[in-house]
Amino acid sequence: MSLHTTTLIKALLRQPTAHTPVWLMRQAGRYLPEYRELRARAGSFLNLAKTPDYATEATLQPMRRFNLDAAIVFSDILTVPDAMGLGLYFGTGEGPRFRHPLRDEQAIKRLRVPEPESLDYLYQTVAQARRALDPKAALIGFAGSPWTLACYMVEGGPPGDFQLIKKMLYRRPELLQRILQVTSQAVAASLNAQIESGAQALMIFDTWGGALADGAYQRFSLFYMREVLARLHKTHHGQRVPSIIYTPGGSPWLGEMADSGADALSLDSACNLGMARQLVGHSVALQGNLDPSVLLGDEACIRREVQRTLQAFGPPAAGFGHVFNLGQGISPATSPEAVATLVEAVHELSRVRGGAYA
Ligand code: CP3
């Protein structure tokens, strides 16, 4: 294992870097023709994600095209509940669904942390991808937050208006807490196994945390992310393994998120990076937060918006700790050329030339 400290890891630890590192949520996906070809060859998204050779190839595809500072392992947040026996499937054009959603007390009482072997395909993918990657690029592992996974586990698919899970939250909070406890252990175990397999940084996707009310967010989402973060191995082979949390719509709670034990917060596009930074001070790094729709603009537009995002974070002289990313996942309608323009612009405009973007 290489002991190279990559630009991404330095930025997440708020150490000086020569440029702002950049990677993109969903950087491996349908906007790439080679991904569509690979998915067709695999026959289905799940077969692609569960076959280490295919999943490794999907992880590496964006790295071959673009000068990205990090790869994210190709998988899905729903593989953990799948390993817990809920039976993940994708109906045609329907999005993800579970064959056995948690609809009664017995099913909830039976819920267990899965055997580690049930996610072997994921850990093998992490190990293969790390071996194949350039040592200068970091490999990011990930998982869903316990709350976000519980939304799918209870609703049985995309949570829509959150009827079932919110009814459980207000009527039977102890049942929901049992789901969240077991899922926190499962998520922490998966993230630790990803670290042991070669993941150098971790991200927790709390996609639906922003659907919670103030008060409920702290008790049912952030509390369990803290539980997960507290269980994570902090180092691997002497290297710090930083963690990132991401609650889109979570800007009202940035102060509390900064105090969760995570090393970095990933922000949606509604946040102003400079204001977020004032709020959290020097306690955490920030990731984000270009609107993915900017990639539908022309080259001049993309460069201008990149510059604006870098300026919002502030000049390097005021401190490091910015990882450039989108505010949410890249749209399948994006052209790969726009992504190339974005990555080049981030590197060029952020390179420290006596505070060039001050
Ligand atoms: O490149 C990457 O970012 C790594 C891979 C990754 C996927 N899903 C692959 C995937 C990651 C990090 C995820 C996370 C994920 N999965 C989230 C959190 C996202 C966020 O930004 O908050 C959620 C909610 C899921 C659940 C999920 N998986 C949904 C809702 C869907 C359907 C999406 C769609 O557009 O059809 C998936 C499938 C999925 N996961 C795809 C990919 C590339 C599309 C599958 C395909 O059709 O090829």
mmCIF file of N, CA and C in Angstrom, residues 49-50 52 73-76 79-80 118-127 142 190-191 194 197:
data_model
loop_
_atom_site.group_PDB
_atom_site.id
_atom_site.type_symbol
_atom_site.label_atom_id
_atom_site.label_comp_id
_atom_site.label_asym_id
_atom_site.label_seq_id
_atom_site.Cartn_x
_atom_site.Cartn_y
_atom_site.Cartn_z
ATOM 1 N N ALA A 49 -22.759 -3.762 -10.397
ATOM 2 C CA ALA A 49 -22.268 -3.370 -9.071
ATOM 3 C C ALA A 49 -21.747 -4.570 -8.273
ATOM 4 N N LYS A 50 -22.288 -5.764 -8.526
ATOM 5 C CA LYS A 50 -21.926 -6.930 -7.712
ATOM 6 C C LYS A 50 -20.817 -7.782 -8.322
ATOM 7 N N PRO A 52 -16.996 -7.680 -9.179
ATOM 8 C CA PRO A 52 -15.851 -6.798 -8.926
ATOM 9 C C PRO A 52 -15.113 -6.330 -10.192
ATOM 10 N N VAL A 73 -15.600 4.528 -5.152
ATOM 11 C CA VAL A 73 -15.825 3.131 -5.523
ATOM 12 C C VAL A 73 -17.224 2.992 -6.118
ATOM 13 N N PHE A 74 -17.321 2.231 -7.186
ATOM 14 C CA PHE A 74 -18.616 2.066 -7.835
ATOM 15 C C PHE A 74 -19.442 1.030 -7.094
ATOM 16 N N SER A 75 -20.518 1.503 -6.469
ATOM 17 C CA SER A 75 -21.422 0.620 -5.731
ATOM 18 C C SER A 75 -22.711 1.393 -5.532
ATOM 19 N N ASP A 76 -23.475 1.055 -4.503
ATOM 20 C CA ASP A 76 -24.688 1.806 -4.211
ATOM 21 C C ASP A 76 -24.945 1.773 -2.713
ATOM 22 N N THR A 79 -26.774 -1.396 -1.066
ATOM 23 C CA THR A 79 -26.193 -2.739 -0.949
ATOM 24 C C THR A 79 -26.154 -3.198 0.509
ATOM 25 N N VAL A 80 -26.086 -2.262 1.464
ATOM 26 C CA VAL A 80 -26.059 -2.672 2.885
ATOM 27 C C VAL A 80 -27.415 -3.269 3.307
ATOM 28 N N SER A 118 -21.168 -11.090 3.101
ATOM 29 C CA SER A 118 -22.253 -10.762 2.171
ATOM 30 C C SER A 118 -21.921 -9.529 1.325
ATOM 31 N N LEU A 119 -20.930 -8.737 1.736
ATOM 32 C CA LEU A 119 -20.519 -7.590 0.911
ATOM 33 C C LEU A 119 -19.097 -7.776 0.371
ATOM 34 N N ASP A 120 -18.665 -9.017 0.274
ATOM 35 C CA ASP A 120 -17.319 -9.294 -0.252
ATOM 36 C C ASP A 120 -17.069 -8.651 -1.613
ATOM 37 N N TYR A 121 -18.110 -8.652 -2.470
ATOM 38 C CA TYR A 121 -17.924 -8.077 -3.816
ATOM 39 C C TYR A 121 -17.515 -6.604 -3.732
ATOM 40 N N LEU A 122 -18.053 -5.891 -2.718
ATOM 41 C CA LEU A 122 -17.718 -4.470 -2.547
ATOM 42 C C LEU A 122 -16.258 -4.317 -2.097
ATOM 43 N N TYR A 123 -15.860 -5.142 -1.115
ATOM 44 C CA TYR A 123 -14.492 -5.005 -0.587
ATOM 45 C C TYR A 123 -13.468 -5.443 -1.641
ATOM 46 N N GLN A 124 -13.832 -6.434 -2.430
ATOM 47 C CA GLN A 124 -12.943 -6.842 -3.536
ATOM 48 C C GLN A 124 -12.800 -5.720 -4.559
ATOM 49 N N THR A 125 -13.902 -5.036 -4.842
ATOM 50 C CA THR A 125 -13.860 -3.915 -5.792
ATOM 51 C C THR A 125 -12.950 -2.811 -5.254
ATOM 52 N N VAL A 126 -13.094 -2.504 -3.970
ATOM 53 C CA VAL A 126 -12.242 -1.469 -3.358
ATOM 54 C C VAL A 126 -10.770 -1.860 -3.538
ATOM 55 N N ALA A 127 -10.440 -3.115 -3.215
ATOM 56 C CA ALA A 127 -9.041 -3.550 -3.278
ATOM 57 C C ALA A 127 -8.520 -3.513 -4.722
ATOM 58 N N PHE A 142 -17.807 4.615 0.588
ATOM 59 C CA PHE A 142 -19.013 5.327 1.035
ATOM 60 C C PHE A 142 -20.081 4.387 1.569
ATOM 61 N N SER A 190 -19.331 -1.880 7.349
ATOM 62 C CA SER A 190 -19.020 -1.807 5.916
ATOM 63 C C SER A 190 -17.933 -0.760 5.653
ATOM 64 N N LEU A 191 -18.053 0.400 6.300
ATOM 65 C CA LEU A 191 -17.054 1.453 6.071
ATOM 66 C C LEU A 191 -15.677 1.010 6.578
ATOM 67 N N GLN A 194 -14.207 -1.308 4.151
ATOM 68 C CA GLN A 194 -13.713 -0.574 2.973
ATOM 69 C C GLN A 194 -12.350 0.050 3.279
ATOM 70 N N SER A 197 -9.757 -2.527 3.091
ATOM 71 C CA SER A 197 -9.538 -2.983 1.708
ATOM 72 C C SER A 197 -8.820 -1.934 0.856
#
